[in-house]
CSV table of C-alpha atoms in Angstrom, one decimal:
chain,number,residue,atom,x,y,z
A,1,UNK,CA,-15.2,20.1,-5.5
A,2,UNK,CA,-13.7,21.5,-8.7
A,3,UNK,CA,-10.5,22.5,-7.0
A,4,UNK,CA,-10.2,19.1,-5.3
A,5,UNK,CA,-10.8,17.2,-8.6
A,6,UNK,CA,-8.3,19.4,-10.4
A,7,UNK,CA,-5.6,18.4,-7.9
A,8,UNK,CA,-6.3,14.8,-8.6
A,9,UNK,CA,-5.8,15.3,-12.3
A,10,UNK,CA,-2.6,17.2,-12.2
A,11,UNK,CA,-0.6,14.7,-10.2
A,12,UNK,CA,-1.5,15.9,-6.7
A,13,UNK,CA,-4.6,14.8,-4.9
A,14,UNK,CA,-4.8,17.3,-2.1
A,15,UNK,CA,-3.0,20.7,-1.5
A,16,UNK,CA,-0.8,19.9,1.5
A,17,UNK,CA,2.1,22.0,2.6
A,18,UNK,CA,5.1,21.5,0.3
A,19,UNK,CA,8.0,19.4,1.3
A,20,UNK,CA,11.4,21.0,1.6
A,21,UNK,CA,13.3,19.8,-1.5
A,22,UNK,CA,17.0,19.0,-1.6
A,23,UNK,CA,19.2,20.9,-4.0
A,24,UNK,CA,20.0,18.4,-6.7
A,25,UNK,CA,22.3,18.8,-9.6
A,26,UNK,CA,22.5,16.5,-12.5
A,27,UNK,CA,25.8,15.2,-13.9
A,28,UNK,CA,24.5,16.0,-17.4
A,29,UNK,CA,21.6,18.0,-18.7
A,30,UNK,CA,20.5,19.4,-22.1
A,31,UNK,CA,18.1,19.4,-24.9
A,32,UNK,CA,17.5,16.7,-27.5
A,33,UNK,CA,15.8,17.2,-30.9
A,34,UNK,CA,12.9,14.8,-30.5
A,35,UNK,CA,10.1,14.5,-33.1
A,36,UNK,CA,10.0,18.2,-33.9
A,37,UNK,CA,10.6,19.7,-30.4
A,38,UNK,CA,13.5,20.3,-28.1
A,39,UNK,CA,13.1,17.9,-25.1
A,40,UNK,CA,14.8,18.8,-21.9
A,41,UNK,CA,16.5,16.0,-20.0
A,42,UNK,CA,18.8,15.4,-17.0
A,43,UNK,CA,21.1,12.5,-16.1
A,44,UNK,CA,22.2,11.5,-12.6
A,45,UNK,CA,24.5,8.7,-11.4
A,46,UNK,CA,26.2,5.9,-13.2
A,47,UNK,CA,25.3,2.3,-14.2
A,48,UNK,CA,24.6,0.0,-17.1
A,49,UNK,CA,20.8,-0.3,-16.9
A,50,UNK,CA,19.4,3.3,-16.6
A,51,UNK,CA,16.2,4.1,-14.7
A,52,UNK,CA,14.0,6.5,-16.8
A,53,UNK,CA,11.6,8.7,-14.8
A,54,UNK,CA,8.5,10.1,-16.5
A,55,UNK,CA,6.6,12.8,-14.6
A,56,UNK,CA,2.9,13.3,-14.2
A,57,UNK,CA,0.6,16.0,-15.7
A,58,UNK,CA,1.3,19.6,-14.8
A,59,UNK,CA,4.7,18.7,-13.5
A,60,UNK,CA,8.4,19.0,-13.9
A,61,UNK,CA,11.3,16.7,-13.1
A,62,UNK,CA,11.8,18.5,-9.8
A,63,UNK,CA,8.2,18.8,-8.7
A,64,UNK,CA,7.7,15.0,-8.9
A,65,UNK,CA,11.1,13.5,-8.2
A,66,UNK,CA,13.4,16.0,-6.4
A,67,UNK,CA,13.0,14.2,-3.1
A,68,UNK,CA,13.8,10.7,-4.4
A,69,UNK,CA,16.0,11.0,-7.5
A,70,UNK,CA,19.3,11.1,-5.7
A,71,UNK,CA,18.4,7.9,-3.7
A,72,UNK,CA,18.2,6.0,-6.9
A,73,UNK,CA,21.2,7.7,-8.4
A,74,UNK,CA,23.3,6.3,-5.5
A,75,UNK,CA,23.3,2.9,-7.3
A,76,UNK,CA,22.4,3.5,-10.9
A,77,UNK,CA,22.1,5.9,-13.8
A,78,UNK,CA,18.9,7.9,-13.7
A,79,UNK,CA,17.5,9.7,-16.8
A,80,UNK,CA,14.6,12.2,-16.4
A,81,UNK,CA,12.9,14.3,-19.0
A,82,UNK,CA,10.2,16.9,-19.3
A,83,UNK,CA,7.5,16.0,-21.8
A,84,UNK,CA,5.9,18.1,-24.5
A,85,UNK,CA,4.7,21.5,-23.2
A,86,UNK,CA,6.0,20.8,-19.7
A,87,UNK,CA,8.7,22.7,-17.9
A,88,UNK,CA,11.7,23.4,-20.2
A,89,UNK,CA,10.6,21.3,-23.1
A,90,UNK,CA,9.1,22.9,-26.2
A,91,UNK,CA,5.6,22.3,-27.7
A,92,UNK,CA,3.9,21.4,-30.9
A,93,UNK,CA,0.6,22.7,-32.3
A,94,UNK,CA,-1.1,19.3,-31.7
A,95,UNK,CA,-2.4,18.4,-28.2
A,96,UNK,CA,-0.6,16.0,-25.9
A,97,UNK,CA,-1.3,12.3,-25.9
A,98,UNK,CA,0.1,9.3,-24.1
A,99,UNK,CA,1.1,7.7,-27.4
A,100,UNK,CA,3.0,10.7,-28.6
A,101,UNK,CA,4.7,11.0,-25.2
A,102,UNK,CA,5.8,7.4,-25.5
A,103,UNK,CA,7.1,8.1,-29.0
A,104,UNK,CA,9.1,11.0,-27.6
A,105,UNK,CA,10.5,8.9,-24.7
A,106,UNK,CA,11.7,6.3,-27.2
A,107,UNK,CA,13.3,8.9,-29.4
A,108,UNK,CA,15.1,10.5,-26.5
A,109,UNK,CA,16.6,7.2,-25.4
A,110,UNK,CA,17.7,6.6,-29.0
A,111,UNK,CA,19.3,10.1,-29.0
A,112,UNK,CA,21.1,9.2,-25.8
A,113,UNK,CA,22.2,5.8,-27.2
A,114,UNK,CA,20.2,3.9,-24.7
A,115,UNK,CA,19.1,0.6,-26.2
A,116,UNK,CA,17.2,-0.7,-23.1
A,117,UNK,CA,16.1,0.8,-19.8
A,118,UNK,CA,13.9,0.4,-16.7
A,119,UNK,CA,11.1,2.9,-16.9
A,120,UNK,CA,9.1,4.4,-14.0
A,121,UNK,CA,6.1,6.7,-14.7
A,122,UNK,CA,4.1,8.5,-12.1
A,123,UNK,CA,0.4,9.4,-12.5
A,124,UNK,CA,-0.1,10.4,-16.2
A,125,UNK,CA,3.5,9.5,-16.6
A,126,UNK,CA,2.4,5.9,-15.7
A,127,UNK,CA,0.1,6.0,-18.7
A,128,UNK,CA,3.0,7.1,-20.8
A,129,UNK,CA,5.2,4.3,-19.3
A,130,UNK,CA,2.6,1.7,-20.1
A,131,UNK,CA,2.2,3.0,-23.7
A,132,UNK,CA,5.9,2.8,-24.1
A,133,UNK,CA,5.8,-0.8,-23.0
A,134,UNK,CA,3.0,-1.5,-25.4
A,135,UNK,CA,4.4,0.2,-28.4
A,136,UNK,CA,8.2,0.0,-27.9
A,137,UNK,CA,8.6,-3.2,-25.9
A,138,UNK,CA,12.2,-3.7,-27.2
A,139,UNK,CA,13.5,-0.8,-25.1
A,140,UNK,CA,11.9,-1.9,-21.8
A,141,UNK,CA,13.8,-4.0,-19.3
A,142,UNK,CA,11.4,-3.5,-16.3
A,143,UNK,CA,8.4,-1.3,-15.8
A,144,UNK,CA,7.2,0.6,-12.7
A,145,UNK,CA,3.7,2.1,-12.9
A,146,UNK,CA,3.1,4.5,-10.0
A,147,UNK,CA,-0.5,5.8,-9.3
A,148,UNK,CA,-1.8,5.3,-12.8
A,149,UNK,CA,-4.9,3.8,-14.5
A,150,UNK,CA,-6.2,2.3,-17.7
A,151,UNK,CA,-10.0,2.8,-17.3
A,152,UNK,CA,-12.0,5.9,-16.3
A,153,UNK,CA,-13.7,4.0,-13.5
A,154,UNK,CA,-10.3,3.3,-11.9
A,155,UNK,CA,-10.2,6.8,-10.5
A,156,UNK,CA,-12.2,8.3,-7.6
A,157,UNK,CA,-15.9,8.9,-8.4
A,158,UNK,CA,-16.5,12.4,-9.8
A,159,UNK,CA,-13.0,12.9,-11.1
A,160,UNK,CA,-14.0,13.4,-14.8
A,161,UNK,CA,-17.1,15.5,-13.9
A,162,UNK,CA,-14.9,17.9,-11.9
A,163,UNK,CA,-12.2,18.0,-14.7
A,164,UNK,CA,-14.6,19.7,-17.0
A,165,UNK,CA,-14.6,22.8,-14.8
A,166,UNK,CA,-10.9,22.8,-14.0
A,167,UNK,CA,-9.1,26.2,-14.5
A,168,UNK,CA,-5.5,27.4,-14.1
A,169,UNK,CA,-6.7,29.1,-10.8
A,170,UNK,CA,-7.5,25.6,-9.4
A,171,UNK,CA,-4.0,24.4,-10.2
A,172,UNK,CA,-1.9,23.8,-7.0
A,173,UNK,CA,0.4,26.8,-6.3
A,174,UNK,CA,3.5,24.5,-5.8
A,175,UNK,CA,3.0,23.1,-9.3
A,176,UNK,CA,2.6,26.6,-10.8
A,177,UNK,CA,5.7,27.8,-9.0
A,178,UNK,CA,7.7,24.8,-10.0
A,179,UNK,CA,6.9,25.4,-13.7
A,180,UNK,CA,7.7,29.1,-13.5
A,181,UNK,CA,11.0,28.5,-11.7
A,182,UNK,CA,12.3,26.6,-14.8
A,183,UNK,CA,10.3,28.4,-17.5
A,184,UNK,CA,9.0,31.9,-16.5
A,185,UNK,CA,6.4,32.0,-19.2
A,186,UNK,CA,2.8,32.5,-17.9
A,187,UNK,CA,1.4,31.7,-21.4
A,188,UNK,CA,3.4,28.4,-21.4
A,189,UNK,CA,1.9,27.6,-18.0
A,190,UNK,CA,-1.6,28.2,-19.2
A,191,UNK,CA,-0.9,26.1,-22.4
A,192,UNK,CA,0.4,23.2,-20.3
A,193,UNK,CA,-2.7,23.3,-18.1
A,194,UNK,CA,-5.1,23.4,-21.0
A,195,UNK,CA,-3.4,20.6,-22.9
A,196,UNK,CA,-3.3,18.3,-19.9
A,197,UNK,CA,-7.0,19.0,-19.1
A,198,UNK,CA,-8.0,18.2,-22.7
A,199,UNK,CA,-6.0,15.0,-22.6
A,200,UNK,CA,-7.9,13.8,-19.5
A,201,UNK,CA,-11.3,14.8,-20.9
A,202,UNK,CA,-10.5,12.9,-24.2
A,203,UNK,CA,-9.3,9.8,-22.4
A,204,UNK,CA,-11.2,6.6,-23.3
A,205,UNK,CA,-10.8,3.3,-21.7
A,206,UNK,CA,-8.0,1.0,-22.9
A,207,UNK,CA,-8.7,-2.6,-23.7
A,208,UNK,CA,-7.9,-5.3,-21.2
A,209,UNK,CA,-5.6,-7.0,-23.8
A,210,UNK,CA,-3.6,-3.8,-24.0
A,211,UNK,CA,-2.3,-4.6,-20.5
A,212,UNK,CA,-2.2,-8.4,-20.9
A,213,UNK,CA,0.1,-7.9,-23.8
A,214,UNK,CA,2.7,-6.1,-21.7
A,215,UNK,CA,5.7,-8.4,-21.6
A,216,UNK,CA,8.1,-6.5,-19.3
A,217,UNK,CA,8.3,-7.5,-15.6
A,218,UNK,CA,6.1,-4.8,-14.0
A,219,UNK,CA,5.6,-3.4,-10.5
A,220,UNK,CA,2.4,-1.5,-9.9
A,221,UNK,CA,2.8,1.1,-7.1
A,222,UNK,CA,0.1,3.2,-5.4
A,223,UNK,CA,-0.9,4.7,-2.1
A,224,UNK,CA,-3.8,3.5,0.1
A,225,UNK,CA,-5.5,7.0,-0.2
A,226,UNK,CA,-4.6,7.5,-3.9
A,227,UNK,CA,-6.6,9.1,-6.7
A,228,UNK,CA,-6.4,5.6,-8.2
A,229,UNK,CA,-8.7,3.2,-6.4
A,230,UNK,CA,-6.8,0.3,-4.7
A,231,UNK,CA,-8.9,-2.3,-6.4
A,232,UNK,CA,-8.0,-0.8,-9.8
A,233,UNK,CA,-4.3,-1.1,-9.0
A,234,UNK,CA,-4.9,-4.7,-7.9
A,235,UNK,CA,-6.8,-5.4,-11.2
A,236,UNK,CA,-4.0,-4.1,-13.3
A,237,UNK,CA,-1.4,-6.1,-11.4
A,238,UNK,CA,-3.5,-9.2,-12.0
A,239,UNK,CA,-3.7,-8.5,-15.8
A,240,UNK,CA,-0.1,-8.0,-16.6
A,241,UNK,CA,1.6,-11.4,-16.6
A,242,UNK,CA,4.0,-11.9,-13.7
A,243,UNK,CA,3.5,-8.4,-12.3
A,244,UNK,CA,3.7,-7.3,-8.7
A,245,UNK,CA,1.7,-4.8,-6.6
A,246,UNK,CA,2.9,-2.5,-3.8
A,247,UNK,CA,0.4,-0.4,-1.9
A,248,UNK,CA,2.0,2.1,0.5
A,249,UNK,CA,0.4,4.4,3.1
A,250,UNK,CA,-0.1,7.9,2.0
A,251,UNK,CA,-1.6,10.0,-0.8
A,252,UNK,CA,-1.1,10.5,-4.5
A,253,UNK,CA,2.7,10.7,-4.9
A,254,UNK,CA,3.5,11.1,-1.2
A,255,UNK,CA,5.6,8.0,-1.2
A,256,UNK,CA,7.8,9.7,-3.9
A,257,UNK,CA,8.0,13.0,-2.0
A,258,UNK,CA,5.9,14.7,-4.8
A,259,UNK,CA,5.8,18.5,-4.2
A,260,UNK,CA,2.1,18.9,-3.4
A,261,UNK,CA,1.6,16.0,-1.0
A,262,UNK,CA,1.6,16.1,2.8
A,263,UNK,CA,5.0,16.2,4.5
A,264,UNK,CA,6.5,12.7,4.5
A,265,UNK,CA,9.4,11.5,6.6
A,266,UNK,CA,12.5,11.0,4.5
A,267,UNK,CA,12.5,7.4,5.9
A,268,UNK,CA,9.3,6.7,4.0
A,269,UNK,CA,10.7,8.0,0.7
A,270,UNK,CA,13.9,6.0,1.2
A,271,UNK,CA,11.7,2.9,1.8
A,272,UNK,CA,10.0,3.5,-1.5
A,273,UNK,CA,13.3,3.9,-3.2
A,274,UNK,CA,14.7,0.7,-1.7
A,275,UNK,CA,11.6,-1.3,-2.6
A,276,UNK,CA,11.7,-0.2,-6.2
A,277,UNK,CA,15.4,-0.8,-6.3
A,278,UNK,CA,14.9,-4.3,-5.0
A,279,UNK,CA,12.4,-5.0,-7.8
A,280,UNK,CA,14.6,-3.6,-10.5
A,281,UNK,CA,17.7,-5.6,-9.2
A,282,UNK,CA,16.0,-9.0,-9.2
């Protein structure tokens, strides 16, 4: 039970065989001085309205988006980053929070001279994306919230009970490997795990008006066997004015080709990319 619950919390519901990822190379990558840390980022493709990708807990750019990022980069500029304590990005003494992550995303876009962008966040990255829309609405063009939540009861029953006993040993091997491939620091891996765990344990429900105050056109995206309950995704889509909802077959992140989900046909991932692209292009 503990192991299963841990997988839900760190952006991967079940430990399925990893998908074979493409070798992807950004057109630009580097580190930005962001609110006291060096934030790693990558840029793909070209276009006037960038799509910003925000990964989930325990993840890196590649572990969440390697199988889909190039599909979006065919038609637009894509900016992806690794948040505090994740992958190649540095850390602070304080714990991680969705509000701080949103502040860091906004600061990175300012550093890159991006005044407005579309933002897609997956899992915990969806919480960060929503916080960005709430606290920095001027930088959001459109918002895509993938497999995320705003209340504790929006996740599968037992999630937070199991989280209390989560350990690094419970963390999916593909996620640990993905971290160590870009940052071979075992202590850093443990630190990321612990900070993500504490963030989830500290999470308190957001107010309904937090969502109703989101002004950006929003697409809520989830899987039919997700860690987020389908009715919770529906509720969020009904609360954000003018938002849309897309439920796809699969598990947490499988529709994106996330590294820990069951093997998914490239056709399914391309369908996700095209549907998201259609929403962004309207």
